[in-house]
């Protein structure tokens, strides 16, 4: 198994820098409820699991600037010195067609004041192209909503002739970006990169209203990253990325030479494509000095998907031109690890899980899917203890999106311990006879 998955064995990843250690924690009753933590501070909504997974951040230190809805948000945020925090009061901050907020100083922090993301709304009104353009290292955005942008509500892209790292997007709602909700790009014509960031405990969604704004043959998606290394995507709810015509990007997609990405404990609902590592078979992408994959130029290197739940039940999605295409897809994904995921759909997808192109290699194990695991002509993929064609009766209430295992499910104790992780998507311990899928019985 890919050695990166060792960091998931105890699921001890906090996703935060030292300045952002959670102060306290909340829990949730249902594993398949969303990871929209806008309500976490008051209602306790958030992923089930050990304390701290989606807890509020520690109070900011250093310079703190209080901002209100009547102020010029662009001027205030762009004027922050390195290491400063802007605390946005409750209200709606409207942007127009001329707005373009560049965060170019290292270590700045933008957060909502209430701890409830829906209380603080940055609204592009379908006029602004971008919401926040993050161009510096160790920038933190938390506890607020961005909505109705013509392009990307959040765009992480290196500026000032250098690579960046450590960007954190935490407990944020991103609603109705007409392109990707969160885009991670290269800078300097591909010479600089955005690495080692995290997107956690957030809610990304394309609604029916937003879907009408999508252009360019359904050029939309949840998280879309080019040539990015070392990102952590965890405990998010990602929903609704599809179009009536055209095939959208994935709910989570790392490609063009993505590396060492860890995607875990996410809930993805009614997206045309769920999680994707790589796309196509060309050699356009990032080159690494240590020449992973034997020096072959792959689309993805050493990326991990574990303990995710992918679900589809939308009649409108199924009847769209592309339907439900794939729950988890590997394309030229070298040394990938896909273990203990559950993919359930009420109608047949093209593939619940698929792997494609000769450079795809790695492990697909202990996954529970309602339909098929499809080989589309991949290379050296090790398959173990994947259960296909899982009926609704194996789950507590599959039609209500409760994917806990029911008594008598054949998934119970049917996993391969050699390709297991110690905890499930709710933090429950797995033993030497693990269950198949994201949730232990």
Coordinates of C-alpha atoms in Angstrom, one line a residue:
X1 CA 0.0 0.0 0.0
X2 CA 1.2 3.5 -0.7
X3 CA 3.2 4.7 2.3
X4 CA 1.3 8.0 2.4
X5 CA -1.7 6.2 3.7
X6 CA 0.2 5.6 7.0
X7 CA -0.8 9.1 8.0
X8 CA -4.4 8.0 7.8
X9 CA -4.1 4.9 9.9
X10 CA -5.1 6.7 13.0
X11 CA -6.7 9.5 11.1
X12 CA -4.7 12.0 13.1
X13 CA -4.5 14.6 10.4
X14 CA -5.8 17.9 11.7
X15 CA -5.5 19.8 8.5
X16 CA -4.3 22.9 10.3
X17 CA -1.1 24.9 10.9
X18 CA 0.0 25.6 14.4
X19 CA -1.8 28.9 14.5
X20 CA -5.1 27.2 13.6
X21 CA -5.4 24.4 16.2
X22 CA -9.0 23.7 16.8
X23 CA -10.2 25.2 20.1
X24 CA -13.1 22.8 20.7
X25 CA -15.3 20.3 18.9
X26 CA -18.7 19.2 17.9
X27 CA -20.2 15.9 16.6
X28 CA -23.0 14.7 14.3
X29 CA -25.5 11.9 14.5
X30 CA -25.4 10.5 10.9
X31 CA -22.3 9.7 8.9
X32 CA -24.0 10.5 5.7
X33 CA -25.2 13.9 6.7
X34 CA -23.3 16.7 5.0
X35 CA -20.0 18.1 6.2
X36 CA -21.4 21.6 5.9
X37 CA -20.1 23.0 9.2
X38 CA -21.6 26.4 8.9
X39 CA -23.7 25.5 11.9
X40 CA -21.1 23.7 13.8
X41 CA -20.4 26.2 16.5
X42 CA -24.1 26.4 17.6
X43 CA -25.9 23.3 16.5
X44 CA -23.2 20.5 16.6
X45 CA -23.6 19.7 12.9
X46 CA -20.4 18.3 11.3
X47 CA -18.8 14.9 10.6
X48 CA -19.1 12.3 13.3
X49 CA -15.8 11.3 14.7
X50 CA -13.1 12.1 17.2
X51 CA -13.1 15.6 18.7
X52 CA -11.3 18.2 16.7
X53 CA -12.0 17.1 13.1
X54 CA -14.1 20.2 12.3
X55 CA -13.7 22.2 15.5
X56 CA -13.5 26.0 15.4
X57 CA -10.1 27.5 14.8
X58 CA -8.1 29.1 17.6
X59 CA -8.5 32.8 18.1
X60 CA -6.3 34.8 15.7
X61 CA -3.1 36.4 17.0
X62 CA -1.2 39.4 15.7
X63 CA -2.9 42.3 13.9
X64 CA -6.7 41.9 13.7
X65 CA -8.9 44.1 11.5
X66 CA -12.6 44.2 12.0
X67 CA -14.6 44.5 8.8
X68 CA -18.2 45.4 8.2
X69 CA -20.5 45.0 5.2
X70 CA -20.5 48.7 4.4
X71 CA -16.7 48.8 3.9
X72 CA -14.7 48.4 0.7
X73 CA -13.9 44.7 1.1
X74 CA -11.5 44.5 -1.8
X75 CA -9.5 47.4 -0.4
X76 CA -9.4 46.1 3.1
X77 CA -8.4 42.6 2.2
X78 CA -5.8 43.6 -0.3
X79 CA -4.3 46.0 2.2
X80 CA -3.7 43.4 4.9
X81 CA -0.1 43.1 5.9
X82 CA 1.6 39.7 6.2
X83 CA 0.3 37.7 9.1
X84 CA -2.8 39.9 9.8
X85 CA -6.4 38.7 10.2
X86 CA -9.5 40.2 8.8
X87 CA -12.6 39.3 10.8
X88 CA -15.8 39.9 8.8
X89 CA -18.9 40.8 10.7
X90 CA -22.2 39.1 9.9
X91 CA -23.9 40.4 6.7
X92 CA -23.6 40.3 2.9
X93 CA -20.6 41.8 1.2
X94 CA -21.5 42.5 -2.5
X95 CA -19.0 42.5 -5.3
X96 CA -19.4 43.8 -8.8
X97 CA -17.9 43.3 -12.2
X98 CA -14.8 45.3 -11.3
X99 CA -14.0 43.4 -8.2
X100 CA -11.0 41.1 -8.0
X101 CA -9.6 40.4 -4.5
X102 CA -6.0 39.4 -4.5
X103 CA -4.5 38.0 -1.3
X104 CA -0.8 38.5 -1.9
X105 CA 0.7 38.7 1.6
X106 CA 1.8 35.5 3.3
X107 CA 0.0 34.3 6.4
X108 CA -3.1 36.5 6.1
X109 CA -6.3 35.1 7.6
X110 CA -9.9 35.9 6.4
X111 CA -12.6 34.6 8.7
X112 CA -16.3 35.1 9.5
X113 CA -16.9 36.6 13.0
X114 CA -19.7 34.3 14.1
X115 CA -18.3 30.8 13.4
X116 CA -21.4 30.2 11.1
X117 CA -20.4 30.3 7.5
X118 CA -23.9 31.3 6.3
X119 CA -23.8 34.4 8.5
X120 CA -21.1 36.0 6.4
X121 CA -21.7 36.0 2.7
X122 CA -19.4 37.4 -0.1
X123 CA -21.8 37.6 -3.0
X124 CA -20.6 38.0 -6.6
X125 CA -24.1 38.6 -7.8
X126 CA -23.1 36.9 -11.1
X127 CA -21.2 40.0 -11.9
X128 CA -17.8 39.4 -10.3
X129 CA -15.6 36.8 -12.0
X130 CA -13.6 35.7 -9.0
X131 CA -14.2 35.8 -5.2
X132 CA -10.8 35.4 -3.5
X133 CA -7.6 35.0 -5.5
X134 CA -5.1 33.4 -3.1
X135 CA -1.6 34.2 -4.3
X136 CA 0.5 33.7 -1.2
X137 CA 1.6 31.1 1.3
X138 CA -0.2 30.1 4.5
X139 CA -3.4 32.0 3.8
X140 CA -6.4 30.8 5.8
X141 CA -10.0 31.3 4.8
X142 CA -12.6 30.1 7.2
X143 CA -16.2 30.4 8.4
X144 CA -17.8 32.3 5.5
X145 CA -19.8 31.8 2.3
X146 CA -18.8 32.7 -1.2
X147 CA -21.6 32.6 -3.8
X148 CA -22.7 33.5 -7.3
X149 CA -19.4 34.0 -9.2
X150 CA -18.9 33.9 -13.0
X151 CA -15.7 31.9 -12.8
X152 CA -14.1 30.5 -9.6
X153 CA -15.3 31.7 -6.2
X154 CA -11.9 30.7 -4.7
X155 CA -8.8 30.6 -7.0
X156 CA -5.5 29.4 -5.5
X157 CA -2.7 30.4 -7.9
X158 CA 0.9 31.5 -7.2
X159 CA 1.8 35.1 -7.6
X160 CA 4.9 37.3 -7.5
X161 CA 7.2 34.8 -9.3
X162 CA 7.3 32.1 -6.7
X163 CA 5.6 28.9 -5.6
X164 CA 3.2 28.9 -2.6
X165 CA 2.2 26.4 0.1
X166 CA 0.1 26.0 3.1
X167 CA -3.2 27.5 2.0
X168 CA -6.1 26.4 4.2
X169 CA -9.8 26.6 3.3
X170 CA -11.8 25.6 6.4
X171 CA -15.5 25.5 7.2
X172 CA -16.3 27.5 4.1
X173 CA -19.5 27.4 2.0
X174 CA -18.9 27.8 -1.8
X175 CA -22.3 28.0 -3.6
X176 CA -22.8 28.4 -7.3
X177 CA -19.5 29.1 -9.0
X178 CA -20.2 28.9 -12.7
X179 CA -16.8 27.2 -13.1
X180 CA -14.9 25.3 -10.5
X181 CA -15.9 26.1 -6.9
X182 CA -12.2 25.9 -5.8
X183 CA -9.5 26.0 -8.5
X184 CA -5.9 25.3 -7.8
X185 CA -3.6 26.4 -10.6
X186 CA 0.1 26.9 -11.5
X187 CA 1.6 30.3 -12.0
X188 CA 4.3 31.8 -14.2
X189 CA 3.3 29.7 -17.2
X190 CA 3.5 26.5 -15.2
X191 CA 6.8 27.3 -13.5
X192 CA 5.4 27.8 -10.0
X193 CA 3.1 25.6 -7.9
X194 CA 0.5 25.7 -5.1
X195 CA 1.4 22.8 -2.8
X196 CA 0.7 21.4 0.7
X197 CA -2.7 23.0 1.3
X198 CA -5.9 21.7 2.7
X199 CA -9.7 22.0 2.1
X200 CA -11.6 20.7 5.1
X201 CA -15.0 20.7 6.7
X202 CA -16.5 22.8 3.8
X203 CA -19.6 22.6 1.7
X204 CA -19.3 23.0 -2.1
X205 CA -22.5 23.0 -4.1
X206 CA -23.9 23.8 -7.5
X207 CA -27.7 24.4 -7.2
X208 CA -30.3 24.3 -10.0
X209 CA -30.1 28.1 -10.2
X210 CA -26.3 28.1 -10.5
X211 CA -26.4 25.3 -13.0
X212 CA -28.2 27.6 -15.4
X213 CA -25.1 29.9 -15.4
X214 CA -22.6 27.2 -16.4
X215 CA -21.0 27.6 -19.8
X216 CA -18.4 26.0 -22.0
X217 CA -19.9 22.5 -22.3
X218 CA -20.4 22.1 -18.5
X219 CA -17.0 23.5 -17.4
X220 CA -17.7 23.3 -13.7
X221 CA -16.7 21.2 -10.8
X222 CA -16.0 21.1 -7.1
X223 CA -12.2 21.1 -6.3
X224 CA -10.1 21.1 -9.5
X225 CA -6.3 21.1 -9.1
X226 CA -3.5 21.2 -11.7
X227 CA 0.0 20.0 -10.9
X228 CA -0.5 20.3 -7.1
X229 CA 1.4 18.3 -4.6
X230 CA 0.6 17.3 -1.0
X231 CA -3.0 18.6 -0.6
X232 CA -5.4 17.2 2.0
X233 CA -9.1 17.2 1.1
X234 CA -11.1 15.9 4.0
X235 CA -14.5 16.0 5.7
X236 CA -16.2 18.0 3.0
X237 CA -19.7 17.8 1.5
X238 CA -19.7 18.3 -2.3
X239 CA -22.9 18.3 -4.2
X240 CA -24.6 18.9 -7.5
X241 CA -21.8 19.3 -10.1
X242 CA -23.5 18.2 -13.3
X243 CA -25.2 19.7 -16.3
X244 CA -28.2 18.8 -18.5
X245 CA -25.7 18.8 -21.5
X246 CA -22.0 18.1 -21.3
X247 CA -19.9 16.3 -18.7
X248 CA -18.7 18.3 -15.7
X249 CA -15.4 18.0 -13.9
X250 CA -15.3 15.9 -10.8
X251 CA -16.4 16.8 -7.2
X252 CA -12.7 16.4 -6.4
X253 CA -10.1 16.3 -9.2
X254 CA -6.3 16.3 -9.1
X255 CA -4.5 16.0 -12.5
X256 CA -1.8 17.2 -14.8
X257 CA 0.8 15.6 -12.5
X258 CA -0.9 15.9 -9.1
X259 CA 1.0 14.1 -6.3
X260 CA 0.6 12.8 -2.8
X261 CA -3.0 14.1 -2.5
X262 CA -5.0 12.6 0.4
X263 CA -8.8 12.6 -0.1
X264 CA -10.7 11.2 2.9
X265 CA -13.9 11.2 4.8
X266 CA -15.7 13.3 2.2
X267 CA -19.4 12.9 1.2
X268 CA -20.1 13.5 -2.5
X269 CA -23.7 13.7 -3.6
X270 CA -25.2 13.8 -7.1
X271 CA -22.1 14.8 -9.0
X272 CA -21.6 13.5 -12.5
X273 CA -18.1 12.4 -11.5
X274 CA -17.0 11.9 -7.9
X275 CA -13.3 11.7 -7.2
X276 CA -10.8 11.7 -10.0
X277 CA -7.0 11.2 -10.0
X278 CA -5.6 12.1 -13.5
X279 CA -7.3 12.5 -16.8
X280 CA -6.4 11.1 -20.1
X281 CA -3.1 9.6 -21.1
X282 CA -1.0 12.5 -22.3
X283 CA 2.3 13.5 -20.7
X284 CA 1.4 17.2 -20.2
X285 CA 1.9 18.0 -16.6
X286 CA 4.4 18.5 -13.8
X287 CA 7.8 16.9 -13.8
X288 CA 9.4 15.9 -10.5
X289 CA 13.2 15.7 -9.9
X290 CA 13.0 12.3 -8.2
X291 CA 11.3 10.8 -11.3
X292 CA 8.4 8.9 -9.6
X293 CA 6.7 6.1 -11.6
X294 CA 10.0 5.0 -13.0
X295 CA 10.4 8.3 -14.8
X296 CA 7.2 7.9 -16.7
X297 CA 5.2 11.1 -17.0
X298 CA 1.9 10.3 -15.4
X299 CA -1.2 12.4 -14.7
X300 CA -1.2 11.5 -11.0
X301 CA 1.4 10.1 -8.6
X302 CA 0.8 8.4 -5.3
X303 CA -2.7 9.8 -4.5
X304 CA -5.0 8.3 -1.9
X305 CA -8.8 8.1 -1.6
X306 CA -10.0 6.4 1.6
X307 CA -13.2 6.4 3.7
X308 CA -15.2 8.5 1.2
X309 CA -19.0 8.1 0.5
X310 CA -20.2 8.8 -3.0
X311 CA -23.9 8.8 -3.6
X312 CA -26.3 9.5 -6.5
X313 CA -30.1 9.4 -6.6
X314 CA -31.1 12.4 -8.7
X315 CA -33.5 11.6 -11.5
X316 CA -32.4 14.8 -13.2
X317 CA -28.7 13.8 -13.0
X318 CA -29.4 10.3 -14.4
X319 CA -31.5 11.7 -17.3
X320 CA -28.8 14.3 -18.2
X321 CA -26.7 13.8 -21.3
X322 CA -23.8 12.3 -19.4
X323 CA -25.7 10.8 -16.4
X324 CA -23.7 9.6 -13.4
X325 CA -20.4 8.8 -15.1
X326 CA -18.1 7.5 -12.3
X327 CA -17.9 7.5 -8.6
X328 CA -14.1 7.2 -8.4
X329 CA -11.8 7.3 -11.5
X330 CA -8.1 6.7 -12.0
X331 CA -6.6 7.8 -15.3
X332 CA -2.9 7.5 -15.8
X333 CA -2.7 7.4 -12.0
X334 CA 0.5 5.9 -10.9
X335 CA 0.7 4.1 -7.5
X336 CA -2.8 5.2 -6.5
X337 CA -4.5 3.9 -3.3
X338 CA -8.3 3.6 -3.3
X339 CA -9.5 1.7 -0.2
X340 CA -12.6 1.6 2.0
X341 CA -14.9 3.8 0.0
X342 CA -18.6 3.3 -0.5
X343 CA -20.2 4.2 -3.8
X344 CA -23.9 3.9 -4.1
X345 CA -26.3 5.0 -6.8
X346 CA -30.0 4.2 -7.3
X347 CA -29.4 3.8 -11.1
X348 CA -26.5 2.4 -12.9
X349 CA -23.5 4.6 -13.5
X350 CA -21.0 4.0 -16.3
X351 CA -18.6 2.9 -13.5
X352 CA -18.9 3.0 -9.7
X353 CA -15.1 2.8 -9.7
X354 CA -12.9 2.7 -12.8
X355 CA -9.2 2.6 -13.7
X356 CA -7.8 3.4 -17.1
X357 CA -4.7 3.8 -19.2
X358 CA -1.4 1.8 -18.9
X359 CA 0.3 4.0 -16.4
X360 CA -2.5 3.5 -13.8
X361 CA -1.2 1.3 -11.0
X362 CA -1.6 0.7 -7.3
X363 CA -4.3 -0.8 -5.0
X364 CA -8.1 -0.8 -5.2
X365 CA -9.3 -2.7 -2.1
X366 CA -12.2 -3.0 0.4
X367 CA -14.5 -0.8 -1.6
X368 CA -18.3 -1.4 -1.5
X369 CA -20.2 -0.3 -4.6
X370 CA -23.8 -0.7 -5.8
X371 CA -22.7 -1.5 -9.3
X372 CA -19.3 -2.1 -10.9
X373 CA -15.6 -1.8 -10.7
X374 CA -14.5 -1.4 -14.3
X375 CA -11.2 -2.0 -15.9
X376 CA -10.9 0.3 -18.9
X377 CA -7.4 -0.9 -19.9
X378 CA -5.2 0.0 -17.0
X379 CA -1.8 -1.2 -16.0
X380 CA -0.8 -2.9 -12.8
X381 CA -3.8 -2.5 -10.5
X382 CA -4.1 -4.8 -7.5
X383 CA -7.7 -5.6 -6.7
X384 CA -8.7 -7.1 -3.3
X385 CA -12.0 -7.6 -1.4
X386 CA -14.1 -5.1 -3.4
X387 CA -17.8 -6.0 -3.3
X388 CA -19.8 -5.1 -6.4
X389 CA -23.6 -5.1 -7.1
X390 CA -24.3 -4.3 -3.4
X391 CA -28.1 -4.3 -3.0
X392 CA -30.0 -1.7 -0.9
X393 CA -30.7 -4.4 1.7
X394 CA -27.1 -4.3 2.8
X395 CA -27.5 -0.8 4.1
X396 CA -29.7 0.7 6.9
X397 CA -31.6 2.9 4.4
X398 CA -29.8 3.4 1.1
X399 CA -32.7 5.3 -0.4
X400 CA -32.4 7.9 2.4
X401 CA -28.6 8.0 2.0
X402 CA -28.0 6.2 5.2
X403 CA -25.1 3.9 4.1
X404 CA -24.4 2.3 7.4
X405 CA -24.3 -1.4 7.1
X406 CA -27.4 -3.4 8.0
X407 CA -27.3 -6.6 10.0
X408 CA -26.6 -9.5 7.8
X409 CA -24.8 -7.4 5.1
X410 CA -22.2 -9.5 3.2
X411 CA -19.8 -6.5 3.6
X412 CA -19.4 -7.3 7.3
X413 CA -16.0 -8.9 8.1
X414 CA -15.3 -9.4 4.4
X415 CA -12.4 -6.9 4.0
X416 CA -8.8 -7.6 3.4
X417 CA -6.8 -6.6 6.5
X418 CA -3.7 -6.2 4.5
X419 CA -5.2 -3.2 2.7
X420 CA -7.2 -1.7 5.6
X421 CA -7.0 1.5 7.7
X422 CA -7.5 1.5 11.5
X423 CA -10.6 3.8 11.5
X424 CA -13.7 4.2 9.4
X425 CA -15.3 7.4 8.2
X426 CA -16.8 8.1 11.6
X427 CA -13.7 7.2 13.6
X428 CA -14.9 3.8 14.6
X429 CA -12.0 1.3 14.9
X430 CA -11.5 -1.5 12.4
X431 CA -10.2 -4.9 13.7
X432 CA -8.4 -7.8 12.0
X433 CA -11.5 -8.6 10.0
X434 CA -12.5 -5.2 8.6
X435 CA -15.8 -4.6 6.9
X436 CA -15.9 -3.5 3.3
X437 CA -16.7 0.1 2.6
X438 CA -16.3 3.4 4.4
X439 CA -18.4 2.5 7.5
X440 CA -17.9 -0.3 9.9
X441 CA -21.0 -2.1 11.2

